[in-house]
JSON list of C-alpha atoms in Angstrom, two decimals:
[
{"chain": "T", "resi": 975, "resn": "UNK", "atom": "CA", "xyz": [-0.91, 12.19, 11.98]},
{"chain": "T", "resi": 976, "resn": "UNK", "atom": "CA", "xyz": [-0.59, 9.25, 9.59]},
{"chain": "T", "resi": 977, "resn": "UNK", "atom": "CA", "xyz": [-3.20, 6.55, 10.01]},
{"chain": "T", "resi": 978, "resn": "UNK", "atom": "CA", "xyz": [-3.07, 3.09, 8.53]},
{"chain": "T", "resi": 979, "resn": "UNK", "atom": "CA", "xyz": [-6.52, 1.69, 7.78]},
{"chain": "T", "resi": 980, "resn": "UNK", "atom": "CA", "xyz": [-7.90, -0.53, 5.06]},
{"chain": "T", "resi": 981, "resn": "UNK", "atom": "CA", "xyz": [-10.28, 1.25, 2.73]},
{"chain": "T", "resi": 982, "resn": "UNK", "atom": "CA", "xyz": [-9.25, 4.79, 3.65]},
{"chain": "T", "resi": 983, "resn": "UNK", "atom": "CA", "xyz": [-9.53, 7.13, 0.72]},
{"chain": "T", "resi": 984, "resn": "UNK", "atom": "CA", "xyz": [-5.94, 8.36, 0.66]},
{"chain": "T", "resi": 985, "resn": "UNK", "atom": "CA", "xyz": [-2.66, 7.75, -1.11]},
{"chain": "T", "resi": 986, "resn": "UNK", "atom": "CA", "xyz": [0.24, 6.29, 0.86]},
{"chain": "T", "resi": 987, "resn": "UNK", "atom": "CA", "xyz": [3.76, 6.94, -0.42]},
{"chain": "T", "resi": 988, "resn": "UNK", "atom": "CA", "xyz": [6.90, 5.29, 0.91]},
{"chain": "T", "resi": 989, "resn": "UNK", "atom": "CA", "xyz": [10.19, 6.72, -0.30]},
{"chain": "T", "resi": 990, "resn": "UNK", "atom": "CA", "xyz": [13.50, 5.09, 0.51]},
{"chain": "T", "resi": 991, "resn": "UNK", "atom": "CA", "xyz": [16.80, 6.93, 0.30]},
{"chain": "T", "resi": 992, "resn": "UNK", "atom": "CA", "xyz": [20.13, 5.08, 0.19]},
{"chain": "T", "resi": 993, "resn": "UNK", "atom": "CA", "xyz": [22.71, 7.21, 2.01]},
{"chain": "T", "resi": 994, "resn": "UNK", "atom": "CA", "xyz": [26.05, 6.95, 3.79]},
{"chain": "T", "resi": 995, "resn": "UNK", "atom": "CA", "xyz": [26.56, 7.64, 7.49]},
{"chain": "T", "resi": 996, "resn": "UNK", "atom": "CA", "xyz": [28.38, 10.81, 6.39]},
{"chain": "T", "resi": 997, "resn": "UNK", "atom": "CA", "xyz": [25.41, 12.20, 4.45]},
{"chain": "T", "resi": 998, "resn": "UNK", "atom": "CA", "xyz": [22.50, 10.81, 6.47]},
{"chain": "T", "resi": 999, "resn": "UNK", "atom": "CA", "xyz": [22.06, 13.79, 8.78]},
{"chain": "T", "resi": 1000, "resn": "UNK", "atom": "CA", "xyz": [22.58, 16.27, 5.94]},
{"chain": "T", "resi": 1001, "resn": "UNK", "atom": "CA", "xyz": [19.76, 14.63, 3.97]},
{"chain": "T", "resi": 1002, "resn": "UNK", "atom": "CA", "xyz": [17.55, 14.47, 7.08]},
{"chain": "T", "resi": 1003, "resn": "UNK", "atom": "CA", "xyz": [18.08, 18.21, 7.52]},
{"chain": "T", "resi": 1004, "resn": "UNK", "atom": "CA", "xyz": [17.14, 18.89, 3.88]},
{"chain": "T", "resi": 1005, "resn": "UNK", "atom": "CA", "xyz": [14.08, 16.63, 4.06]},
{"chain": "T", "resi": 1006, "resn": "UNK", "atom": "CA", "xyz": [12.94, 18.31, 7.27]},
{"chain": "T", "resi": 1007, "resn": "UNK", "atom": "CA", "xyz": [13.30, 21.76, 5.72]},
{"chain": "T", "resi": 1008, "resn": "UNK", "atom": "CA", "xyz": [11.52, 20.65, 2.54]},
{"chain": "T", "resi": 1009, "resn": "UNK", "atom": "CA", "xyz": [8.58, 19.38, 4.60]},
{"chain": "T", "resi": 1010, "resn": "UNK", "atom": "CA", "xyz": [8.47, 22.51, 6.76]},
{"chain": "T", "resi": 1011, "resn": "UNK", "atom": "CA", "xyz": [8.76, 25.00, 3.91]},
{"chain": "T", "resi": 1012, "resn": "UNK", "atom": "CA", "xyz": [7.04, 23.33, 0.97]},
{"chain": "T", "resi": 1013, "resn": "UNK", "atom": "CA", "xyz": [5.74, 19.74, 1.02]},
{"chain": "T", "resi": 1014, "resn": "UNK", "atom": "CA", "xyz": [3.45, 20.01, 4.06]},
{"chain": "T", "resi": 1015, "resn": "UNK", "atom": "CA", "xyz": [1.84, 23.13, 2.61]},
{"chain": "T", "resi": 1016, "resn": "UNK", "atom": "CA", "xyz": [0.76, 21.44, -0.64]},
{"chain": "T", "resi": 1017, "resn": "UNK", "atom": "CA", "xyz": [-2.89, 20.66, -1.38]},
{"chain": "T", "resi": 1018, "resn": "UNK", "atom": "CA", "xyz": [-3.85, 17.19, -0.21]},
{"chain": "T", "resi": 1019, "resn": "UNK", "atom": "CA", "xyz": [-0.97, 16.67, 2.20]},
{"chain": "T", "resi": 1020, "resn": "UNK", "atom": "CA", "xyz": [-2.10, 14.75, 5.29]},
{"chain": "T", "resi": 1021, "resn": "UNK", "atom": "CA", "xyz": [0.99, 13.72, 7.24]},
{"chain": "T", "resi": 1022, "resn": "UNK", "atom": "CA", "xyz": [4.47, 12.24, 6.99]},
{"chain": "T", "resi": 1023, "resn": "UNK", "atom": "CA", "xyz": [7.20, 10.61, 9.02]},
{"chain": "T", "resi": 1024, "resn": "UNK", "atom": "CA", "xyz": [10.94, 10.20, 8.51]},
{"chain": "T", "resi": 1025, "resn": "UNK", "atom": "CA", "xyz": [12.80, 7.10, 9.72]},
{"chain": "T", "resi": 1026, "resn": "UNK", "atom": "CA", "xyz": [16.53, 6.30, 9.83]},
{"chain": "T", "resi": 1027, "resn": "UNK", "atom": "CA", "xyz": [18.03, 2.83, 10.20]},
{"chain": "T", "resi": 1028, "resn": "UNK", "atom": "CA", "xyz": [20.63, 2.10, 12.90]},
{"chain": "T", "resi": 1029, "resn": "UNK", "atom": "CA", "xyz": [23.55, 2.07, 10.44]},
{"chain": "T", "resi": 1030, "resn": "UNK", "atom": "CA", "xyz": [22.49, 5.44, 8.98]},
{"chain": "T", "resi": 1031, "resn": "UNK", "atom": "CA", "xyz": [22.52, 3.96, 5.47]},
{"chain": "T", "resi": 1032, "resn": "UNK", "atom": "CA", "xyz": [18.80, 4.28, 4.73]},
{"chain": "T", "resi": 1033, "resn": "UNK", "atom": "CA", "xyz": [16.12, 6.87, 5.30]},
{"chain": "T", "resi": 1034, "resn": "UNK", "atom": "CA", "xyz": [12.50, 5.88, 4.87]},
{"chain": "T", "resi": 1035, "resn": "UNK", "atom": "CA", "xyz": [9.84, 8.52, 4.34]},
{"chain": "T", "resi": 1036, "resn": "UNK", "atom": "CA", "xyz": [6.18, 7.59, 4.89]},
{"chain": "T", "resi": 1037, "resn": "UNK", "atom": "CA", "xyz": [3.68, 10.15, 3.65]},
{"chain": "T", "resi": 1038, "resn": "UNK", "atom": "CA", "xyz": [-0.04, 10.29, 3.10]},
{"chain": "T", "resi": 1039, "resn": "UNK", "atom": "CA", "xyz": [-2.00, 12.37, 0.63]},
{"chain": "T", "resi": 1040, "resn": "UNK", "atom": "CA", "xyz": [-5.72, 12.84, 0.02]},
{"chain": "T", "resi": 1041, "resn": "UNK", "atom": "CA", "xyz": [-5.34, 11.68, -3.58]},
{"chain": "T", "resi": 1042, "resn": "UNK", "atom": "CA", "xyz": [-2.75, 10.28, -5.97]},
{"chain": "T", "resi": 1043, "resn": "UNK", "atom": "CA", "xyz": [-3.17, 13.44, -8.07]},
{"chain": "T", "resi": 1044, "resn": "UNK", "atom": "CA", "xyz": [-2.27, 15.64, -5.07]},
{"chain": "T", "resi": 1045, "resn": "UNK", "atom": "CA", "xyz": [0.99, 13.75, -4.63]},
{"chain": "T", "resi": 1046, "resn": "UNK", "atom": "CA", "xyz": [1.82, 13.83, -8.35]},
{"chain": "T", "resi": 1047, "resn": "UNK", "atom": "CA", "xyz": [1.10, 17.57, -8.54]},
{"chain": "T", "resi": 1048, "resn": "UNK", "atom": "CA", "xyz": [3.49, 18.19, -5.65]},
{"chain": "T", "resi": 1049, "resn": "UNK", "atom": "CA", "xyz": [6.20, 16.13, -7.41]},
{"chain": "T", "resi": 1050, "resn": "UNK", "atom": "CA", "xyz": [5.79, 18.13, -10.62]},
{"chain": "T", "resi": 1051, "resn": "UNK", "atom": "CA", "xyz": [6.02, 21.54, -8.97]},
{"chain": "T", "resi": 1052, "resn": "UNK", "atom": "CA", "xyz": [9.18, 23.48, -9.85]},
{"chain": "T", "resi": 1053, "resn": "UNK", "atom": "CA", "xyz": [10.00, 23.90, -6.15]},
{"chain": "T", "resi": 1054, "resn": "UNK", "atom": "CA", "xyz": [9.90, 20.14, -5.60]},
{"chain": "T", "resi": 1055, "resn": "UNK", "atom": "CA", "xyz": [12.12, 19.56, -8.61]},
{"chain": "T", "resi": 1056, "resn": "UNK", "atom": "CA", "xyz": [14.68, 21.86, -6.98]},
{"chain": "T", "resi": 1057, "resn": "UNK", "atom": "CA", "xyz": [14.40, 19.92, -3.71]},
{"chain": "T", "resi": 1058, "resn": "UNK", "atom": "CA", "xyz": [14.77, 16.61, -5.55]},
{"chain": "T", "resi": 1059, "resn": "UNK", "atom": "CA", "xyz": [18.00, 17.82, -7.15]},
{"chain": "T", "resi": 1060, "resn": "UNK", "atom": "CA", "xyz": [19.34, 18.67, -3.68]},
{"chain": "T", "resi": 1061, "resn": "UNK", "atom": "CA", "xyz": [18.30, 15.25, -2.36]},
{"chain": "T", "resi": 1062, "resn": "UNK", "atom": "CA", "xyz": [20.08, 13.57, -5.27]},
{"chain": "T", "resi": 1063, "resn": "UNK", "atom": "CA", "xyz": [23.40, 15.12, -4.28]},
{"chain": "T", "resi": 1064, "resn": "UNK", "atom": "CA", "xyz": [23.14, 13.65, -0.76]},
{"chain": "T", "resi": 1065, "resn": "UNK", "atom": "CA", "xyz": [22.14, 10.07, -1.53]},
{"chain": "T", "resi": 1066, "resn": "UNK", "atom": "CA", "xyz": [23.00, 7.20, -3.85]},
{"chain": "T", "resi": 1067, "resn": "UNK", "atom": "CA", "xyz": [19.39, 6.63, -4.88]},
{"chain": "T", "resi": 1068, "resn": "UNK", "atom": "CA", "xyz": [15.85, 7.47, -3.84]},
{"chain": "T", "resi": 1069, "resn": "UNK", "atom": "CA", "xyz": [12.53, 6.20, -5.06]},
{"chain": "T", "resi": 1070, "resn": "UNK", "atom": "CA", "xyz": [8.99, 7.20, -4.10]},
{"chain": "T", "resi": 1071, "resn": "UNK", "atom": "CA", "xyz": [6.48, 4.35, -4.47]},
{"chain": "T", "resi": 1072, "resn": "UNK", "atom": "CA", "xyz": [2.70, 4.69, -4.09]},
{"chain": "T", "resi": 1073, "resn": "UNK", "atom": "CA", "xyz": [0.89, 2.00, -2.08]},
{"chain": "T", "resi": 1074, "resn": "UNK", "atom": "CA", "xyz": [-2.65, 1.02, -1.14]},
{"chain": "T", "resi": 1075, "resn": "UNK", "atom": "CA", "xyz": [-3.18, -0.46, 2.33]},
{"chain": "T", "resi": 1076, "resn": "UNK", "atom": "CA", "xyz": [-4.17, -4.13, 2.04]},
{"chain": "T", "resi": 1077, "resn": "UNK", "atom": "CA", "xyz": [-4.01, -5.41, 5.63]},
{"chain": "T", "resi": 1078, "resn": "UNK", "atom": "CA", "xyz": [-3.57, -3.92, 9.09]},
{"chain": "T", "resi": 1079, "resn": "UNK", "atom": "CA", "xyz": [-2.64, -5.78, 12.27]},
{"chain": "T", "resi": 1080, "resn": "UNK", "atom": "CA", "xyz": [-3.12, -4.17, 15.69]}
]
C-alpha cells in the first residue's frame, strides 16, 4: 500500500498519460496487465495506484519504489521498453516524474 510521509526513504513516481475516452480503458487494461505481470515483480517495487479523471482524458499512475535506482532499472529493462511502446500507441503523451514528499496534511 502506498504511504505518503515526509522523510520516508523511498522514491515516489507520478506518471500522467493523456488519452481519449476511446483509448482510456484500453490503456488501463494494458497498465493493469503490465503491473500484474512485470512491474510489481521488479526489485524495489512497493506499491502503485491508477487513477482516471471523469472525462477519461487522463490517467495518473502513482507508484513507490525503495530507491530511485530500482525505478530506473525497471524502466531500462527490455520488457518495460516493450510495454512503453504499447502504452505509446494508446495515448497522446505520457511522462513519469520522480518526486520527494515535502509536506503531508491529514
